[in-house]
XYZ file of N, CA and C in Angstrom:
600
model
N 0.836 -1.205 0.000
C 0.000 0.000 0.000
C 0.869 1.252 0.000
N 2.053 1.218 0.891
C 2.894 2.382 1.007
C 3.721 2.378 -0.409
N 3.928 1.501 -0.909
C 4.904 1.722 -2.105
C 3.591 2.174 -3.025
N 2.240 1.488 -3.217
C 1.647 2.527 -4.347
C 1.838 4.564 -4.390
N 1.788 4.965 -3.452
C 1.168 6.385 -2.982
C 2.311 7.051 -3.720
N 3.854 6.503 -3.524
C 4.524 7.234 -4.243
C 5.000 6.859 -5.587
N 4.195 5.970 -5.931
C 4.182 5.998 -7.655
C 3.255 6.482 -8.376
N 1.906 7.011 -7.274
C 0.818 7.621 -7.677
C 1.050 9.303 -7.906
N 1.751 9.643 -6.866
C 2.709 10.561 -6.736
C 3.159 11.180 -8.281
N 4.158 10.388 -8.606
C 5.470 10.325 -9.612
C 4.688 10.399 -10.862
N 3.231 9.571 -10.773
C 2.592 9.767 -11.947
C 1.938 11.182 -12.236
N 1.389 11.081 -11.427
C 0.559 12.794 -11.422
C 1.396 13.680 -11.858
N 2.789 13.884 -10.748
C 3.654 14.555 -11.275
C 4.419 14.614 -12.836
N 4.188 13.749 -13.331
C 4.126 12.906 -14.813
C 3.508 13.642 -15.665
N 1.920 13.734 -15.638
C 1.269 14.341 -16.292
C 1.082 15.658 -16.014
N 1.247 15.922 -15.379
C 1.334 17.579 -14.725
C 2.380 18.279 -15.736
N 3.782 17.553 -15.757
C 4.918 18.019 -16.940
C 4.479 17.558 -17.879
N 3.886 16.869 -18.344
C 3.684 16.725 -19.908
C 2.641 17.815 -19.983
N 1.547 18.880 -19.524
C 0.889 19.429 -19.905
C 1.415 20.827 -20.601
N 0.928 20.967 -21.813
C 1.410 21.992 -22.114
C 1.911 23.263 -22.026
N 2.755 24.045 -21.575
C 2.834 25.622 -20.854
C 1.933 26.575 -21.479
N 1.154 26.947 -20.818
C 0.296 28.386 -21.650
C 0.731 29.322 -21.695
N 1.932 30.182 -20.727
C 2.363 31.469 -20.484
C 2.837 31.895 -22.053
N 2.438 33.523 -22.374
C 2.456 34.120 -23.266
C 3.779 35.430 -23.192
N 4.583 35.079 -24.125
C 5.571 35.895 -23.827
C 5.877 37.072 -24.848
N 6.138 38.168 -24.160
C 6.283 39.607 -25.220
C 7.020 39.527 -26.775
N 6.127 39.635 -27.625
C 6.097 39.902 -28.866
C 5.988 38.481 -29.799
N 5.321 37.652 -28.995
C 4.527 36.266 -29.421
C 3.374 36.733 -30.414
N 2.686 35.955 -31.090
C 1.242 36.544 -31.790
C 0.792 35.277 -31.674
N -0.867 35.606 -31.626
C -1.789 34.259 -32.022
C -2.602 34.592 -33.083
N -3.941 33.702 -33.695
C -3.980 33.878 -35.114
C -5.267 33.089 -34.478
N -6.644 33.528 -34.676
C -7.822 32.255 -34.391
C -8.965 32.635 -35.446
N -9.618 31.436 -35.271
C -10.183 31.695 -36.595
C -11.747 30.494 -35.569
N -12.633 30.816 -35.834
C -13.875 30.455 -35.145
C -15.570 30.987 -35.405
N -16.195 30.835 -35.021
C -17.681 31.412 -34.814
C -17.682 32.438 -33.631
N -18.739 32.749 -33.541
C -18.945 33.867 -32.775
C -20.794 34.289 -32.743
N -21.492 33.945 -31.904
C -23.063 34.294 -31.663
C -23.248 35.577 -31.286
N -24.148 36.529 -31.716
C -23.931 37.491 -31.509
C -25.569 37.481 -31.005
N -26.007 37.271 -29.430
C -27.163 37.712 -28.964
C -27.933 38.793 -28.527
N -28.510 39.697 -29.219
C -28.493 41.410 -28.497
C -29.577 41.010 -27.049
N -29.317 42.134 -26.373
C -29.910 41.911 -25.029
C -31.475 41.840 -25.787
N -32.729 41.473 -24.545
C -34.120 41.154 -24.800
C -34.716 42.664 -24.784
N -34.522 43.911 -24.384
C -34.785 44.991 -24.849
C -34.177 45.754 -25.015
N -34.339 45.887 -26.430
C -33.944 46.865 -27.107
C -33.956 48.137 -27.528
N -34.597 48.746 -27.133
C -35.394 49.715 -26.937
C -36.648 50.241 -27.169
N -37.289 51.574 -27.548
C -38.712 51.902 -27.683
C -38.535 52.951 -28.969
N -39.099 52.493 -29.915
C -38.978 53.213 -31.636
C -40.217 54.116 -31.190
N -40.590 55.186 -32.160
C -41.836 55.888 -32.429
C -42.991 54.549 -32.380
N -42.827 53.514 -33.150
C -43.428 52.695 -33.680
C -44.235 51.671 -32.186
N -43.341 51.225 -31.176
C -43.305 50.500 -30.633
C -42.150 49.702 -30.158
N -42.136 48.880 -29.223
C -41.163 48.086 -28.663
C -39.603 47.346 -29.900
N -38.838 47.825 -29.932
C -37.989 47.030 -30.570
C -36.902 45.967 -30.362
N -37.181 44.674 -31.302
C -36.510 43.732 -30.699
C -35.549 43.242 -32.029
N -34.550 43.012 -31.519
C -33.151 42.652 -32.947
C -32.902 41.286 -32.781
N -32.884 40.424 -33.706
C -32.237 38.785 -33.749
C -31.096 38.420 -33.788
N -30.688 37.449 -33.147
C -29.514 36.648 -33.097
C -29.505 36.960 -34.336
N -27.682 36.040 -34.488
C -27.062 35.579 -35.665
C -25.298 34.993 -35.674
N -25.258 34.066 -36.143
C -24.188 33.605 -36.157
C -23.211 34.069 -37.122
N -21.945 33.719 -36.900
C -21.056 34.071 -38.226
C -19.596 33.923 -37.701
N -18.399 33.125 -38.689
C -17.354 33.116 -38.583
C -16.498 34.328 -37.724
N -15.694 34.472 -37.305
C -14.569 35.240 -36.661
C -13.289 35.101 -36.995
N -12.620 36.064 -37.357
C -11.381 35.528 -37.110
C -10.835 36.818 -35.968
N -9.646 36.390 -35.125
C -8.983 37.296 -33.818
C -7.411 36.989 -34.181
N -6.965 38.398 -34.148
C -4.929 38.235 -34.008
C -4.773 38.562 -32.682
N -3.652 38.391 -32.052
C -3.346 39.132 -30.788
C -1.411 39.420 -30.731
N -1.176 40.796 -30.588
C -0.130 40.361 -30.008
C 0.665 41.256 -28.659
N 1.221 40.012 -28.107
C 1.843 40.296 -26.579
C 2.735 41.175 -26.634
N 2.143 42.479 -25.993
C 3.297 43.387 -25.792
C 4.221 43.355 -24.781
N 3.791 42.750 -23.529
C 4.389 42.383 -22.802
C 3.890 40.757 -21.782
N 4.664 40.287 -21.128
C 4.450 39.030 -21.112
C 3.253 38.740 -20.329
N 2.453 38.300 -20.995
C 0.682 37.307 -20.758
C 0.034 38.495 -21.202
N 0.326 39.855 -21.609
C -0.130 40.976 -21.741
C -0.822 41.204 -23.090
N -1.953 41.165 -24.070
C -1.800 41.317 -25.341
C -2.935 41.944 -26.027
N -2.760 42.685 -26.882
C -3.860 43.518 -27.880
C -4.275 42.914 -29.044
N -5.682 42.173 -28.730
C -6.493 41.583 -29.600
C -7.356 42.855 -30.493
N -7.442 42.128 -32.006
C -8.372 42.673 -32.581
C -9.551 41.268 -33.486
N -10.398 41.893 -32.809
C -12.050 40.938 -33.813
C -11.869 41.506 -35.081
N -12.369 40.199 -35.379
C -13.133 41.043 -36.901
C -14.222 39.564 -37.358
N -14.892 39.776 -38.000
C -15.895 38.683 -38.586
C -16.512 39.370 -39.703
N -17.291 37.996 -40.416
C -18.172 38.386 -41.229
C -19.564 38.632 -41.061
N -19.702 39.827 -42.078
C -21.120 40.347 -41.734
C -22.536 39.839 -40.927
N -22.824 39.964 -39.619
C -24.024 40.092 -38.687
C -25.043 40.312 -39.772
N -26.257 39.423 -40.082
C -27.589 40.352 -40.478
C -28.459 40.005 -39.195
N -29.252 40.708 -38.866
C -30.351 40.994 -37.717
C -31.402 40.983 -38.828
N -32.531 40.285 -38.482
C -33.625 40.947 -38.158
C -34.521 41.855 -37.260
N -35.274 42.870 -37.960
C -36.008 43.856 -36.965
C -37.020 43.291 -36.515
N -37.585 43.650 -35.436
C -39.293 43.621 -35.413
C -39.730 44.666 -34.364
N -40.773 45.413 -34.417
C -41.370 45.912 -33.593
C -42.928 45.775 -33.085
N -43.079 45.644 -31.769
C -44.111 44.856 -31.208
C -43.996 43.762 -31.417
N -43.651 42.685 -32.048
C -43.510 41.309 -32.472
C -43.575 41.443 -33.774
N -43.858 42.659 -34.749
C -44.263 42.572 -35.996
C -42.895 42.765 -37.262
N -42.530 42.119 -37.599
C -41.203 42.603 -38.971
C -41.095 44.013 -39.418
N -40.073 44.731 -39.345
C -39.990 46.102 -39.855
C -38.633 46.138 -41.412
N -37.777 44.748 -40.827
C -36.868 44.726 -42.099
C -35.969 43.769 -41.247
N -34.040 44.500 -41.861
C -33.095 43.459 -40.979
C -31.950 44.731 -41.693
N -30.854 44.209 -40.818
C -29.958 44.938 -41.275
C -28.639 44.472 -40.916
N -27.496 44.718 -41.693
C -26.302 43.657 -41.729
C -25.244 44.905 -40.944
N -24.160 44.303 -39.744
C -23.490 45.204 -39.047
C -21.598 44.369 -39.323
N -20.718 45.030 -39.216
C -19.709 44.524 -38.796
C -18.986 45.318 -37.382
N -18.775 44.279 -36.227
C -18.362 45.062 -35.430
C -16.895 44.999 -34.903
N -15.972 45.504 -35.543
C -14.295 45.345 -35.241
C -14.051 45.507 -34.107
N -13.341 44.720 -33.242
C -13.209 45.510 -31.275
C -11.433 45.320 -31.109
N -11.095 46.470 -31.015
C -9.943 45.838 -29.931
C -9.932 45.947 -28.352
N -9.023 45.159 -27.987
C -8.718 44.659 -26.684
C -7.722 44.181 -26.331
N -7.815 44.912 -24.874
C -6.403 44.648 -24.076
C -6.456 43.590 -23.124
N -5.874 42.460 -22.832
C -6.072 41.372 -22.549
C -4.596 40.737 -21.525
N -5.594 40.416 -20.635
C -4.306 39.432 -19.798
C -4.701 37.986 -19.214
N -3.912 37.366 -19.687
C -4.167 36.115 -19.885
C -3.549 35.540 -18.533
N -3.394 34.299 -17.838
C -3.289 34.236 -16.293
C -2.154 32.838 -16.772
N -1.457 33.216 -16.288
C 0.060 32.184 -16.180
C 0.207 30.716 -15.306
N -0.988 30.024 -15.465
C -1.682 29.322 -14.720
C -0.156 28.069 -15.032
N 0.928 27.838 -16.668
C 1.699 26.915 -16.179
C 1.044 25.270 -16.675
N 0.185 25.632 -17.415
C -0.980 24.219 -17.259
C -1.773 24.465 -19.081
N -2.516 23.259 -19.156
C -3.145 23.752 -20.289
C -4.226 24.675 -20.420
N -5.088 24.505 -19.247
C -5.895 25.447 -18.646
C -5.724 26.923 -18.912
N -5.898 28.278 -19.411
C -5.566 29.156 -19.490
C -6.481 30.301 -19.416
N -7.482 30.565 -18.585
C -8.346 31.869 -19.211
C -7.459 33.237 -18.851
N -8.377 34.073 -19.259
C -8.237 35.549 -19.227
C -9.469 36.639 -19.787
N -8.281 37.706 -19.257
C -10.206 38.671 -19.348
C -9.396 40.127 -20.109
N -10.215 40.746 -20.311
C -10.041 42.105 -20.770
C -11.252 43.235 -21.452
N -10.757 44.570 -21.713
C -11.459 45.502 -22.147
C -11.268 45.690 -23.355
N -11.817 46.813 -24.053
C -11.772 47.485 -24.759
C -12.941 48.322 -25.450
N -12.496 48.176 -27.051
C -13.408 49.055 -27.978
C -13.564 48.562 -29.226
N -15.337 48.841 -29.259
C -16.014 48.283 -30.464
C -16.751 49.441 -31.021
N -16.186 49.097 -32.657
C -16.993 49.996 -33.327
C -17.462 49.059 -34.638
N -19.155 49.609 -34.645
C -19.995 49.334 -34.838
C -20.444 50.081 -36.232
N -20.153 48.970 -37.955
C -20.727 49.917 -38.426
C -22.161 49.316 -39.127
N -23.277 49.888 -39.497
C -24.327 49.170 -40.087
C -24.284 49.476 -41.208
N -25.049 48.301 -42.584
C -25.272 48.885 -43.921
C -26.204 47.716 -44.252
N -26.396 48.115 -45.800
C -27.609 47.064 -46.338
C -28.735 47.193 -45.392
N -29.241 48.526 -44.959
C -30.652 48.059 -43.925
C -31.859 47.889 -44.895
N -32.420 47.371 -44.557
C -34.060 46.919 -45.709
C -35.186 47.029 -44.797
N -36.028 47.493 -45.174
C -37.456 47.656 -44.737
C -38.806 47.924 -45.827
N -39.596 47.214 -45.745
C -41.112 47.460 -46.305
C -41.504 49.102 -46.280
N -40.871 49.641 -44.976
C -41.536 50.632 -44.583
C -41.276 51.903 -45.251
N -39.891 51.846 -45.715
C -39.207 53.213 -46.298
C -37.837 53.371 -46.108
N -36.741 53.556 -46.114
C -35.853 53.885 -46.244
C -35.220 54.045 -44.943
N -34.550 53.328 -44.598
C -34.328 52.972 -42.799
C -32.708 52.754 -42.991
N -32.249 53.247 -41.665
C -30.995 54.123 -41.630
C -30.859 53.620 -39.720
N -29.696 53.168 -39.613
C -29.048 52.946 -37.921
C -27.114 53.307 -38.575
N -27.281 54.331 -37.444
C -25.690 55.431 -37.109
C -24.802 54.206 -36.854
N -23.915 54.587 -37.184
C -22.298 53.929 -36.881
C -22.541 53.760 -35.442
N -21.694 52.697 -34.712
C -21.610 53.158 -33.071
C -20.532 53.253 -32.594
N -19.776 54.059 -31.081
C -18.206 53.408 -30.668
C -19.397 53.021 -29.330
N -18.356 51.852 -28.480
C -18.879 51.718 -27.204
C -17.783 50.580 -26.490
N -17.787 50.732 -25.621
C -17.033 49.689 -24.430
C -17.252 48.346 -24.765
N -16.221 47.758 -24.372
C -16.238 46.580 -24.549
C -15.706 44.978 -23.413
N -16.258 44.145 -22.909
C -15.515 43.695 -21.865
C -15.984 42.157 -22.384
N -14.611 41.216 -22.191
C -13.887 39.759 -22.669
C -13.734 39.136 -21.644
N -13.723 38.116 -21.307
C -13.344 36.602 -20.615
C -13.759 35.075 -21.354
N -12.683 34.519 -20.909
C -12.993 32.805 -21.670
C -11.347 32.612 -21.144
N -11.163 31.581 -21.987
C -10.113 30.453 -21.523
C -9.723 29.821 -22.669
N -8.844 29.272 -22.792
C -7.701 28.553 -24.029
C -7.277 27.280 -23.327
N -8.112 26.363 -24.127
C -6.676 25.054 -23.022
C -6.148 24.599 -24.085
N -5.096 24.465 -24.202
C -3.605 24.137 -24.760
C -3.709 22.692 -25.610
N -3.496 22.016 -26.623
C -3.384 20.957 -27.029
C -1.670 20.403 -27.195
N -1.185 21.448 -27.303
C 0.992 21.421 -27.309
C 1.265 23.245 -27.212
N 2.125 23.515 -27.411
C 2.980 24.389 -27.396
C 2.620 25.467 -27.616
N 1.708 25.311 -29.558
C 1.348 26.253 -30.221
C -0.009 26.180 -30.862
N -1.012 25.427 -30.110
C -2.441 25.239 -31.022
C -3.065 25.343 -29.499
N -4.423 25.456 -29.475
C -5.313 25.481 -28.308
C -6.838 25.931 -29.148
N -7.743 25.517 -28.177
C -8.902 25.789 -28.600
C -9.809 26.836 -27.167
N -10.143 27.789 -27.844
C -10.524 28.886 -26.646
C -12.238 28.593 -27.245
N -12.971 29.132 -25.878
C -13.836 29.268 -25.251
C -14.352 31.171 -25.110
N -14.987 32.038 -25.287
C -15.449 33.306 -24.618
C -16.411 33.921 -24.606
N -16.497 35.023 -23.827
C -17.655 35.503 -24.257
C -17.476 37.087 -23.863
N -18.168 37.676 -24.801
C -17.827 39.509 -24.561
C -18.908 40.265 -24.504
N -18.965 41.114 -24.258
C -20.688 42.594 -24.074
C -19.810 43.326 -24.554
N -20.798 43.861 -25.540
C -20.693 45.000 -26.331
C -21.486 46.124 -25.657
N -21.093 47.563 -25.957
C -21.846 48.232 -25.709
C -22.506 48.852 -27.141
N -23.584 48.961 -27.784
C -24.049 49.046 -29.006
C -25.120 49.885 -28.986
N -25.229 50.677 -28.989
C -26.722 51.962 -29.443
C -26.673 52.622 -30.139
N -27.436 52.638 -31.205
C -27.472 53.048 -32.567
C -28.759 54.208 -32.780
N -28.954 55.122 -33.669
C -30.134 56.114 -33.820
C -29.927 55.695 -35.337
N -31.885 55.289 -34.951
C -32.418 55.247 -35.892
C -33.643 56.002 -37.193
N -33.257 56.035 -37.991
C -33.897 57.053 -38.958
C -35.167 56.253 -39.722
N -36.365 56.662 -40.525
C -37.256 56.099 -41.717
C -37.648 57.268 -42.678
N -36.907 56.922 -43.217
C -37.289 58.747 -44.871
C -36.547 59.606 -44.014
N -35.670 59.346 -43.572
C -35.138 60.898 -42.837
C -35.747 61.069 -41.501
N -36.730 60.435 -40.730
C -37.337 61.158 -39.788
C -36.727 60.104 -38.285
N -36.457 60.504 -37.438
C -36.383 60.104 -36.000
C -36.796 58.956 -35.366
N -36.574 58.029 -35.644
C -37.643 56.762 -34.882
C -37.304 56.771 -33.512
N -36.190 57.128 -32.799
C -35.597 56.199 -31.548
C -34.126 55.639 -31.777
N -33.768 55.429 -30.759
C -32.268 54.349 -30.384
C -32.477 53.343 -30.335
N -31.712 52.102 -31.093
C -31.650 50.844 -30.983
C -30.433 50.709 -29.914
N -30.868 50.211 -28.868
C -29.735 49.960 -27.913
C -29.797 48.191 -27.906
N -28.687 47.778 -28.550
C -28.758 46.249 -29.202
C -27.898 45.762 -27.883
N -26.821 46.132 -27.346
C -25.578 45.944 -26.223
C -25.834 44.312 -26.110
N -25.129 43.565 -26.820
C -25.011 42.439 -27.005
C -23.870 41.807 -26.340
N -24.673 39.955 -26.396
C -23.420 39.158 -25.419
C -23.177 38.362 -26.821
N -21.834 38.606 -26.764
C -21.096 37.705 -27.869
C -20.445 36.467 -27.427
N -21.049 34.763 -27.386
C -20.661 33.739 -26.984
C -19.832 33.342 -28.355
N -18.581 32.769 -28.202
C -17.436 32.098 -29.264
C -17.021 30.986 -28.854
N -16.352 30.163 -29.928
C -15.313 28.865 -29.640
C -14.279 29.545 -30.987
N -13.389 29.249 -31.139
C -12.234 29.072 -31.975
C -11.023 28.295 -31.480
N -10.397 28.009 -32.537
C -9.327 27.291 -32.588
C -7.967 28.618 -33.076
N -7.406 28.061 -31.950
C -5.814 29.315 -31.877
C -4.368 28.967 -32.367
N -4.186 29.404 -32.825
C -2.542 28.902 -33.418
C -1.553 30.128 -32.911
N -0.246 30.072 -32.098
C 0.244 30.965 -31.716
C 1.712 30.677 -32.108
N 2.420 31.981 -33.159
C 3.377 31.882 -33.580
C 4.261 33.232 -33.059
């Protein structure tokens, strides 16, 4: 019994070193490429019209990052085009396609293990186009707004890992029909992701 404990020991300690190191060191880059859900909060705001509510939508991502200093690093998003649908009161008003670029400053936690999250801030800007509507000629403003990140990376070797996150946007937009005033779309969305990371 006493001779198992320290081979149980020796093993653990075993796999513990074979796990990959996550620590990120100054002027490293990563490269990910993934999905990204883009859920706007459940109210959205109040148009001339009535209650407005914006739809999910999925769509590829890709994220670079690089470490300015060690675990330290400035991510930028980017993906392909968001379309939303509108509705107000429950009723269809159109949809409209957004891209929202964010950077972020990010510190990742030197955990030593494959395990790796981290969190950070920044800034998203928000631009809309292609809007369509039945109604007339419908128009939502560019946006800037805050931005805040957390998730985790666990390590597969050295230089690949597959991350996990999720971010809030801050997003409120003014909206126009023929030129005239409807209201703010305040969309301030939770962005849930997976991607796969390659760090060179």
């Amino acid at each position: 019994m006493h001779t198992m404990i320290p081979a149980a020991v020796a093993a653990s300690l075993a796999l513990l070193a074979a796990a990959p190191a996550a620590a990120q060191s100054a002027g490293e880059m990563t490269f990910g490429l993934g999905l990204g859900s883009v859920m706007p909060k459940s109210d959205n705001g109040t148009l001339t019209a009535g209650d407005l509510e914006v739809g999910n939508e999925i769509q590829p991502t890709i994220t670079f990052e690089y470490f300015i200093r060690d675990n330290l690093g400035i991510e930028i998003l980017a993906a392909t085009p968001f379309k939303h649908d509108l509705k107000v009161d429950g009723s269809g008003i159109g949809s409209i396609k957004h891209l929202p670029p964010t950077v972020t400053l990010q510190y990742h936690f030197p955990t030593g293990g494959a395990f790796a999250p981290f969190i950070g801030a920044g800034v998203t800007y928000v631009t809309f186009f292609e809007e369509s509507s039945p109604l007339g000629d419908l128009k939502l403003d560019d946006s800037w707004g805050l931005s805040v990140h957390a998730g985790f990376d666990y390590w597969l070797n050295d230089r690949n890992a597959i991350r996990a996150d999720v971010r809030w946007m801050d997003i409120d937009s003014e909206v126009t029909l023929d030129g005239g005033d409807l209201g703010t779309a305040e969309i301030d969305p939770v962005v849930v992701g997976v991607s796969y990371i390659w760090k060179f």
